[in-house]
Every structure is written in C-alpha cells, then in structure tokens.
Amino acid sequence: MEFGPHLMLAALEGAVISAILVLTAMGLSIVFGVMRVVNVAHGEFFMLGAVLTWFVATTIGGHPALGFVAALLIAPVLVGCLAAFADRLILKRINYDPDRTIVATIGMLYIIQQTTLMTFGPEARPVPPPFNTRLSLPWFEWGEEGFALFWPWGLSITTYKLFVIAAAATVLVGLWVLLTKTKIGLIMRATQQDSETAQAFGVPVGRVYSWVFGLGAGLAALGAVLVVPIQQAHYLMGGDPLLLAFIVVIIGGLGSLPGTVIAALLIGMSDGIISVFFSPTLAKIIATLLVAMVLVFRPQGLLGKKPS
Amino acid sequence: MLEVTDIHSGYGAVKVLQGLSFSVKASEILCLLGRNGAGKTTALKSVMGQLPITAGRVTFKGEEITHMAPHLIPRQGLGYIPQGRRLFAELTVAENIEMGLMTRKQGKDTRDWVLELFPRLRERLTQMAGTLSGGEQQMLATARALCLRPDVLLLDEPTEGLQPSMIAQIRDVILKMKAEGYAIVLVEQRVDAILALADHVVFIENGRDVEATTVDDLKSTPAKLTRYLGV
C-alpha cells in the first residue's frame, strides 16, 4: 500500500484509540477536577465495564446486538453505582485527604482486580460486535488525466469502529451539555471551584462527590463497553488505559476538560499512527517522553492553570 | 430570630471560640467587634456549620441548628457573605446568581429584584465573576446571598478594600435590608461603618463575648472602642 492510504488507515485506527481514550481520560479528569482525588483505581473501573459487558452479552445471548445494547445501558450504570458506593465507604471516611486517597484507591485497584480474577477467571473473553461490515475507503490521486478516485486494496474500516468514534463524540457532546447547560453541571463546577462556599449555598458536597466519582467510573466503563468488541475482556486490562489516561490528563492539564480532549486526540492519533508505521512500544515510549517534556516545560499541562 | 449560646468552636486542635453568645432579631443589625484573631469570622463560620461546634447551641427561628448538616443551614434561611467574597470566579455573574437562587428554589422575581438592587450586575451577566472589579464583586456576593431571600444575613467585612462610593452603596443596601425586616449580623473593622449601621454591638475577646451594648451607648462612651479595639 502506498504511503497516503497507509497513513489514512493509521489515522483511522488512531481515531478509534482516541475515542476510547477520551472517554476514559475524561472520567479521570472530572474526578480530579471536582474532587481533587487522583483515582488510581480508574483503570479497574474500565476493566469492570469490559467484564460486565462480556457477562451481560453471554447471559442474554441471541443476536450480538441485543447483548451489546443491554451492556451499553447496564455496565456503566452498575460500575458508576459501585464507584459511588466506594466513595461513600472509603473516600468520604478519609475526608478526601489527597495523600490518603491515593493509597485508598491503590487498595481499591487490587480489591477489584483480584475479586474479578477470583470470580471471572484469568481467561480473556471475546464479545462479538453488534455489527461489523467492512467498508472499503476511497483514495484520490492527481494523475495525467487530473483528479481520480480509486479503491486501494486493504484501505478499509469496519462499521463498528466508525460507530465507536461517533458514539464517543456523542457522549462528549452530551457531557459538555451536562456540564455547561444544566443545573447539575453548574453545581459540579461550583463545587470544583470552592466546595465550602458551595455548601453555603445548599450544595450537599458529599453527595456531589459521590455522583462525580460514579460519573467518572461510568465514563471509563462506557469506554470499555465500546472497546470490548475490538479487544477482549481480561482482568488485567485496566493497566494500559490507566497509564494512557494519566498521560492524557497530565498533558491536557489536570482538571481541564478541553485540555483532556485535545491531549486524548494527540495521544490517540500518535499511538495509532506510530503503532501502524513502527511499533506500539515506540508509541508508548513517545507518549511517556511527551509527558516528561510537559512536566518539565509546562507543568500545568496544555490548558491547565498555573497554581496561584 | 438567631440565638447563639455559649458556643465553643475552632480549627481542629486550635480552639478559637470558648463560650461566645449573641442574638439578633428581625429588623436589627448586630455588629461583632474585636481585634484580629478574636474569633469574629470563626463565629460566622460556626453558625453556618462550616466549623464544628463542640459545645453550646445555635437556634434559628426557635429550631436548633447546632449540628445540622452545613448544606441544610442556608436552606433554613441563613444567608452568608464570607470574608473576601468567595465568588465562584470561573462562573459568570448570571451563574453565581443562579447558585443563590437554587438554594431555596427562588424564581425569576427574586432574580429581577436583586438585579434592580444592583443594576450594574445586569450589564455584566455574561462576564466571569473573577474579572469584575472589587466593588462589583462585593455587589455580586451580596446579590448572590440575597437570592436566598434569607431571614438572617451574616456579612463578614463587606466593605473591605472598597472605594468610598462603593462603601456607601453597600451601606445603603444593608440599611434597605434592615428596613425590609432582615436580621443582620455584621463583622466590620471600620468604626464609622459600625456607628452608621449597627443597632447593637458585641465585643469579642479571646473567643468570648465580653460586653454587649447599643450603638447609642458606644457613641456616648467611645472609650470602649479604645479599650476593646485600640482605636
């Protein structure tokens, strides 16, 4: 395949990675932004979403679309409720102290991971995509006879991957509407800025924190539901998304949602393109190097604010 | 309307209030006076539930609110303008006002009422609160608290850092609130403001109320100001 079509193929793969990454990182960023909690267990909520998708899909059976739609509705809500419960049970009791929440979420990571291993087993489990038609994509060329379209062999994408990109974009728009146009979003933003003053205006800060922690975990689980038909559900699958989400959130600026979107696109696209042309390991090395450079030259991230 | 009886409170192991009492009725302005560190701000924060009260009691409209959850206290009708205004700087003026309106589910008529009180805010509705001038920020902080339609308003140094014209405007609003039947607890350093606004004063030393008197008495015996405030 020529370079142009090859690059387009790599960019489409990158767009799929970005789509999953933006949902996962957005969850991490919202939790940090509002609660100032670094949630080390975030990747395990992603993994739980994937495992629940497999469980729901196999339990329901029938056409793959049935199980997938059910998982899309059930898994993020269940994971969100579990996270909100964990917030009440653990994080609230340690008063959201930044140091202790890191240790507590590390504990949550191992509890979720090992409980999943004991119940779900060590095997990787596939979930069939609800639809998976392969679409050939055109390429263009300027030849002696002017502009011409042709269909290079191998330049294609599945309808499911296009759905993943569209679904992530839709969720992002929904999230933006929630945060900027609704009362719930206003309460979340006010709590993020000054929780004590928010309380003086009737905001039940503890309950807002539980909802936000649940929302963050639910977004990670939603990303996992979308990715499982492409990858497989496995009890150790939370590590990579956690690392990439941290990379994205640090590059974008801790707590900055626009920064998170930009960084997710940057990291996802570079991961896709470098993985296709070189190797996935090199893609991770470059992403980590980028984080190091951001921490040295712009510690607040691309769109983060300098601490006053 | 608001009665604070022998409360003890502080920041963790640091005990600031060690037996403070005061009360305020409708259409009355009570001023808490004392040197820096006496416990004036701590008193307001404790009433609002932002600091734990370890002894004593706070009653509001006859109901005890001493250990009520902090987010429920403003819903009872206690408005609070903290020191330094504490606006939501990255929310717009309209969103800050909306936060006030949501507290006790007030509607458009309350919004129109506060914007009539502070017409300049109407011109700044889409502006971020953090970009307002100091005076406009104080107007917004006052407007936001008034959006609760509170029965009692707690104001912590509302004229701090303001230019004289703005101070006069804030004073007018406070007097208007008093005339409309609000009970006001004021923490203020400016003696001229205290003498112009307050009906009663309570002097605080080391977290205790040491003397309660009227402003008329204070005007006739200014030595008290020297004794308790060093002015």
Tab-separated table of C-alpha atoms in Angstrom, chain A:
chain	number	residue	atom	x	y	z
A	1	MET	CA	0.000	0.000	0.000
A	2	GLU	CA	1.230	3.493	-0.792
A	3	PHE	CA	2.099	5.957	1.936
A	4	GLY	CA	-1.042	8.141	1.652
A	5	PRO	CA	-3.647	5.373	2.043
A	6	HIS	CA	-1.470	3.710	4.674
A	7	LEU	CA	-1.396	6.957	6.674
A	8	MET	CA	-5.166	7.302	6.380
A	9	LEU	CA	-5.606	3.753	7.690
A	10	ALA	CA	-3.292	4.523	10.608
A	11	ALA	CA	-5.143	7.785	11.325
A	12	LEU	CA	-8.476	5.940	11.444
A	13	GLU	CA	-7.013	3.439	13.915
A	14	GLY	CA	-5.725	6.428	15.895
A	15	ALA	CA	-9.192	7.985	15.874
A	16	VAL	CA	-10.652	4.797	17.390
A	17	ILE	CA	-7.970	4.774	20.106
A	18	SER	CA	-8.619	8.493	20.736
A	19	ALA	CA	-12.352	7.856	21.049
A	20	ILE	CA	-11.875	5.261	23.803
A	21	LEU	CA	-9.124	7.255	25.439
A	22	VAL	CA	-11.091	10.492	25.574
A	23	LEU	CA	-13.930	8.795	27.495
A	24	THR	CA	-11.565	7.105	29.950
A	25	ALA	CA	-9.421	10.201	30.482
A	26	MET	CA	-12.460	12.447	30.795
A	27	GLY	CA	-13.645	10.322	33.736
A	28	LEU	CA	-10.269	10.644	35.432
A	29	SER	CA	-10.132	14.378	34.738
A	30	ILE	CA	-13.635	15.107	36.069
A	31	VAL	CA	-12.893	13.217	39.286
A	32	PHE	CA	-9.649	15.107	39.803
A	33	GLY	CA	-11.133	18.434	38.733
A	34	VAL	CA	-14.075	18.356	41.122
A	35	MET	CA	-12.790	16.219	43.995
A	36	ARG	CA	-9.001	16.688	43.748
A	37	VAL	CA	-8.736	12.909	44.013
A	38	VAL	CA	-6.148	11.036	41.934
A	39	ASN	CA	-8.086	7.850	41.248
A	40	VAL	CA	-5.510	5.096	40.794
A	41	ALA	CA	-8.350	2.530	40.559
A	42	HIS	CA	-9.765	4.205	37.430
A	43	GLY	CA	-8.359	1.511	35.114
A	44	GLU	CA	-10.089	-1.167	37.176
A	45	PHE	CA	-13.461	0.515	36.653
A	46	PHE	CA	-12.635	0.340	32.928
A	47	MET	CA	-11.856	-3.370	33.301
A	48	LEU	CA	-15.070	-3.955	35.266
A	49	GLY	CA	-17.028	-2.342	32.428
A	50	ALA	CA	-15.440	-4.761	29.959
A	51	VAL	CA	-16.043	-7.818	32.139
A	52	LEU	CA	-19.650	-6.814	32.795
A	53	THR	CA	-20.141	-6.379	29.044
A	54	TRP	CA	-18.998	-9.951	28.480
A	55	PHE	CA	-21.214	-11.172	31.329
A	56	VAL	CA	-24.315	-9.325	30.096
A	57	ALA	CA	-23.726	-10.291	26.448
A	58	THR	CA	-23.270	-14.000	27.229
A	59	THR	CA	-26.171	-14.056	29.696
A	60	ILE	CA	-28.621	-12.510	27.244
A	61	GLY	CA	-27.375	-14.474	24.206
A	62	GLY	CA	-29.203	-14.264	20.872
A	63	HIS	CA	-28.099	-11.656	18.356
A	64	PRO	CA	-24.882	-9.885	19.441
A	65	ALA	CA	-26.619	-6.507	19.163
A	66	LEU	CA	-29.065	-7.442	21.943
A	67	GLY	CA	-26.334	-8.216	24.465
A	68	PHE	CA	-24.289	-5.206	23.384
A	69	VAL	CA	-27.138	-2.719	23.768
A	70	ALA	CA	-28.018	-4.204	27.159
A	71	ALA	CA	-24.368	-3.950	28.251
A	72	LEU	CA	-24.201	-0.373	26.983
A	73	LEU	CA	-27.069	0.505	29.309
A	74	ILE	CA	-26.234	-1.715	32.285
A	75	ALA	CA	-22.432	-1.793	32.649
A	76	PRO	CA	-21.705	1.973	33.014
A	77	VAL	CA	-24.607	2.384	35.468
A	78	LEU	CA	-23.558	-0.607	37.588
A	79	VAL	CA	-19.901	0.450	37.626
A	80	GLY	CA	-20.922	4.037	38.428
A	81	CYS	CA	-23.063	2.855	41.359
A	82	LEU	CA	-20.231	0.672	42.641
A	83	ALA	CA	-17.819	3.628	42.457
A	84	ALA	CA	-20.288	5.930	44.238
A	85	PHE	CA	-20.647	3.277	46.965
A	86	ALA	CA	-16.836	3.002	47.234
A	87	ASP	CA	-16.670	6.782	47.593
A	88	ARG	CA	-19.140	6.711	50.485
A	89	LEU	CA	-17.485	3.702	52.090
A	90	ILE	CA	-13.843	4.722	51.755
A	91	LEU	CA	-13.009	8.166	50.366
A	92	LYS	CA	-15.560	10.095	52.416
A	93	ARG	CA	-14.320	8.465	55.603
A	94	ILE	CA	-10.764	9.641	54.982
A	95	ASN	CA	-12.094	13.138	54.297
A	96	TYR	CA	-10.766	13.173	50.700
A	97	ASP	CA	-7.260	13.787	52.000
A	98	PRO	CA	-5.072	13.866	48.828
A	99	ASP	CA	-2.340	11.549	50.143
A	100	ARG	CA	-4.646	9.024	51.762
A	101	THR	CA	-6.965	8.865	48.734
A	102	ILE	CA	-4.033	7.740	46.570
A	103	VAL	CA	-3.286	4.881	48.965
A	104	ALA	CA	-7.003	4.084	49.291
A	105	THR	CA	-7.531	3.927	45.521
A	106	ILE	CA	-4.459	1.689	45.157
A	107	GLY	CA	-6.188	-0.610	47.648
A	108	MET	CA	-9.403	-0.413	45.614
A	109	LEU	CA	-7.409	-1.307	42.486
A	110	TYR	CA	-6.184	-4.574	43.990
A	111	ILE	CA	-9.519	-5.449	45.572
A	112	ILE	CA	-11.397	-5.007	42.258
A	113	GLN	CA	-8.702	-6.738	40.208
A	114	GLN	CA	-8.305	-9.768	42.458
A	115	THR	CA	-12.051	-10.143	43.059
A	116	THR	CA	-12.517	-10.200	39.282
A	117	LEU	CA	-9.766	-12.806	38.929
A	118	MET	CA	-11.439	-14.997	41.550
A	119	THR	CA	-14.916	-14.742	40.023
A	120	PHE	CA	-14.342	-14.203	36.304
A	121	GLY	CA	-11.118	-16.179	35.917
A	122	PRO	CA	-7.842	-15.396	34.159
A	123	GLU	CA	-9.061	-16.044	30.585
A	124	ALA	CA	-9.535	-13.303	28.037
A	125	ARG	CA	-13.150	-13.377	26.837
A	126	PRO	CA	-14.307	-12.082	23.453
A	127	VAL	CA	-17.547	-10.213	22.862
A	128	PRO	CA	-18.867	-10.209	19.291
A	129	PRO	CA	-19.512	-6.761	17.815
A	130	PRO	CA	-23.181	-5.914	17.209
A	131	PHE	CA	-22.393	-5.193	13.546
A	132	ASN	CA	-19.130	-5.409	11.702
A	133	THR	CA	-19.417	-4.745	7.992
A	134	ARG	CA	-16.131	-3.845	6.346
A	135	LEU	CA	-16.285	-0.647	4.333
A	136	SER	CA	-13.727	-0.009	1.594
A	137	LEU	CA	-12.468	3.552	1.574
A	138	PRO	CA	-11.514	5.563	-1.489
A	139	TRP	CA	-8.242	7.347	-2.089
A	140	PHE	CA	-7.527	10.082	-4.581
A	141	GLU	CA	-4.681	10.777	-6.906
A	142	TRP	CA	-3.611	13.526	-9.260
A	143	GLY	CA	-2.613	11.760	-12.437
A	144	GLU	CA	-2.042	12.782	-16.027
A	145	GLU	CA	-5.794	12.796	-16.511
A	146	GLY	CA	-6.385	15.002	-13.441
A	147	PHE	CA	-8.100	14.107	-10.142
A	148	ALA	CA	-9.071	10.432	-9.869
A	149	LEU	CA	-10.598	8.303	-7.130
A	150	PHE	CA	-9.551	4.693	-6.674
A	151	TRP	CA	-10.035	1.948	-4.077
A	152	PRO	CA	-6.677	0.712	-2.757
A	153	TRP	CA	-6.604	-2.887	-1.568
A	154	GLY	CA	-6.674	-3.044	2.252
A	155	LEU	CA	-7.853	0.556	2.814
A	156	SER	CA	-10.994	-0.135	4.813
A	157	ILE	CA	-12.612	0.216	8.209
A	158	THR	CA	-15.411	-1.686	9.939
A	159	THR	CA	-18.757	-0.061	10.594
A	160	TYR	CA	-18.307	-0.903	14.280
A	161	LYS	CA	-15.133	1.183	14.535
A	162	LEU	CA	-16.925	4.106	12.899
A	163	PHE	CA	-19.697	3.622	15.460
A	164	VAL	CA	-17.133	3.788	18.294
A	165	ILE	CA	-15.874	7.153	17.010
A	166	ALA	CA	-19.410	8.506	16.590
A	167	ALA	CA	-20.552	7.189	19.986
A	168	ALA	CA	-17.610	8.770	21.805
A	169	ALA	CA	-18.233	12.091	20.040
A	170	THR	CA	-21.915	11.944	21.014
A	171	VAL	CA	-21.083	11.191	24.653
A	172	LEU	CA	-18.612	14.079	24.688
A	173	VAL	CA	-21.235	16.487	23.370
A	174	GLY	CA	-23.690	15.155	25.977
A	175	LEU	CA	-21.114	15.652	28.704
A	176	TRP	CA	-20.438	19.197	27.525
A	177	VAL	CA	-24.181	19.959	27.593
A	178	LEU	CA	-24.448	18.400	31.083
A	179	LEU	CA	-21.588	20.474	32.458
A	180	THR	CA	-22.373	23.814	30.830
A	181	LYS	CA	-26.146	23.923	30.300
A	182	THR	CA	-27.717	22.115	33.248
A	183	LYS	CA	-28.148	22.783	36.967
A	184	ILE	CA	-26.248	19.585	37.774
A	185	GLY	CA	-23.302	20.869	35.746
A	186	LEU	CA	-23.470	24.254	37.449
A	187	ILE	CA	-23.398	22.582	40.865
A	188	MET	CA	-20.436	20.437	39.787
A	189	ARG	CA	-18.496	23.458	38.524
A	190	ALA	CA	-19.280	25.492	41.636
A	191	THR	CA	-18.171	22.592	43.863
A	192	GLN	CA	-14.990	22.263	41.800
A	193	GLN	CA	-14.144	25.922	42.382
A	194	ASP	CA	-14.991	26.283	46.067
A	195	SER	CA	-16.666	23.420	47.894
A	196	GLU	CA	-17.005	25.335	51.185
A	197	THR	CA	-18.838	28.249	49.566
A	198	ALA	CA	-20.939	25.824	47.515
A	199	GLN	CA	-22.055	24.316	50.813
A	200	ALA	CA	-23.129	27.783	51.984
A	201	PHE	CA	-25.489	27.755	49.004
A	202	GLY	CA	-27.157	24.491	49.879
A	203	VAL	CA	-24.958	22.153	47.833
A	204	PRO	CA	-24.597	18.725	49.515
A	205	VAL	CA	-20.925	18.454	48.657
A	206	GLY	CA	-20.549	14.868	49.901
A	207	ARG	CA	-23.368	13.699	47.634
A	208	VAL	CA	-21.946	15.662	44.678
A	209	TYR	CA	-18.589	13.934	45.225
A	210	SER	CA	-20.250	10.513	45.171
A	211	TRP	CA	-22.081	11.349	41.944
A	212	VAL	CA	-18.900	12.695	40.348
A	213	PHE	CA	-16.872	9.634	41.361
A	214	GLY	CA	-19.650	7.453	39.937
A	215	LEU	CA	-19.789	9.521	36.737
A	216	GLY	CA	-16.018	9.256	36.264
A	217	ALA	CA	-16.066	5.483	36.716
A	218	GLY	CA	-19.156	5.201	34.495
A	219	LEU	CA	-17.353	7.023	31.683
A	220	ALA	CA	-14.416	4.603	31.965
A	221	ALA	CA	-16.866	1.671	31.889
A	222	LEU	CA	-18.593	3.148	28.837
A	223	GLY	CA	-15.236	3.310	27.054
A	224	ALA	CA	-14.691	-0.328	27.969
A	225	VAL	CA	-18.106	-1.411	26.647
A	226	LEU	CA	-17.186	0.179	23.315
A	227	VAL	CA	-13.713	-1.384	23.198
A	228	VAL	CA	-14.579	-4.966	24.160
A	229	PRO	CA	-15.821	-5.993	20.684
A	230	ILE	CA	-12.404	-4.849	19.347
A	231	GLN	CA	-10.219	-6.177	22.177
A	232	GLN	CA	-11.166	-8.842	24.718
A	233	ALA	CA	-12.261	-8.622	28.343
A	234	HIS	CA	-9.475	-9.591	30.746
A	235	TYR	CA	-8.899	-8.984	34.430
A	236	LEU	CA	-5.545	-7.264	33.780
A	237	MET	CA	-6.766	-4.978	31.009
A	238	GLY	CA	-7.073	-1.889	33.267
A	239	GLY	CA	-3.353	-1.085	33.365
A	240	ASP	CA	-2.870	0.385	29.878
A	241	PRO	CA	-5.971	2.615	29.916
A	242	LEU	CA	-4.955	3.923	33.353
A	243	LEU	CA	-1.450	4.794	32.140
A	244	LEU	CA	-2.722	6.413	28.930
A	245	ALA	CA	-5.467	8.290	30.802
A	246	PHE	CA	-2.891	9.696	33.234
A	247	ILE	CA	-0.673	10.690	30.283
A	248	VAL	CA	-3.619	12.447	28.635
A	249	VAL	CA	-4.743	14.215	31.810
A	250	ILE	CA	-1.209	15.416	32.621
A	251	ILE	CA	-0.590	16.662	29.062
A	252	GLY	CA	-4.026	18.279	28.823
A	253	GLY	CA	-3.802	19.892	32.247
A	254	LEU	CA	-5.154	18.337	35.449
A	255	GLY	CA	-8.869	19.043	35.676
A	256	SER	CA	-9.087	20.828	32.291
A	257	LEU	CA	-11.744	19.111	30.199
A	258	PRO	CA	-10.927	20.871	26.881
A	259	GLY	CA	-7.250	20.071	27.523
A	260	THR	CA	-8.177	16.427	28.123
A	261	VAL	CA	-9.983	16.215	24.758
A	262	ILE	CA	-7.064	17.785	22.867
A	263	ALA	CA	-4.495	15.578	24.614
A	264	ALA	CA	-6.594	12.435	24.012
A	265	LEU	CA	-6.718	13.234	20.295
A	266	LEU	CA	-2.973	13.919	20.255
A	267	ILE	CA	-2.001	10.751	22.148
A	268	GLY	CA	-4.595	8.524	20.447
A	269	MET	CA	-3.677	9.641	16.944
A	270	SER	CA	0.066	9.399	17.586
A	271	ASP	CA	-0.441	5.977	19.204
A	272	GLY	CA	-2.405	4.754	16.170
A	273	ILE	CA	-0.043	6.168	13.563
A	274	ILE	CA	3.222	5.207	15.283
A	275	SER	CA	1.883	1.718	16.087
A	276	VAL	CA	0.998	1.111	12.430
A	277	PHE	CA	4.227	2.500	10.944
A	278	PHE	CA	6.674	1.476	13.669
A	279	SER	CA	5.632	-0.352	16.841
A	280	PRO	CA	3.142	0.027	19.717
A	281	THR	CA	6.041	0.065	22.183
A	282	LEU	CA	7.591	3.063	20.433
A	283	ALA	CA	4.200	4.813	20.613
A	284	LYS	CA	4.123	4.339	24.408
A	285	ILE	CA	7.745	5.499	24.719
A	286	ILE	CA	6.973	8.694	22.804
A	287	ALA	CA	3.806	9.373	24.822
A	288	THR	CA	5.727	8.946	28.078
A	289	LEU	CA	8.504	11.183	26.761
A	290	LEU	CA	5.884	13.794	25.905
A	291	VAL	CA	4.612	13.680	29.489
A	292	ALA	CA	8.140	14.173	30.790
A	293	MET	CA	8.596	17.199	28.496
A	294	VAL	CA	5.267	18.685	29.552
A	295	LEU	CA	6.159	18.213	33.230
A	296	VAL	CA	9.498	19.982	32.683
A	297	PHE	CA	8.469	22.810	30.357
A	298	ARG	CA	4.758	23.325	31.124
A	299	PRO	CA	3.905	21.568	34.400
A	300	GLN	CA	0.311	22.813	34.360
A	301	GLY	CA	-0.302	20.989	31.031
A	302	LEU	CA	-1.513	22.387	27.706
A	303	LEU	CA	-4.663	24.090	29.020
A	304	GLY	CA	-4.219	23.773	32.783
A	305	LYS	CA	-3.851	26.802	35.017
A	306	LYS	CA	-0.704	27.641	36.940
A	307	PRO	CA	-1.256	27.192	40.672
A	308	SER	CA	-1.684	30.634	42.220
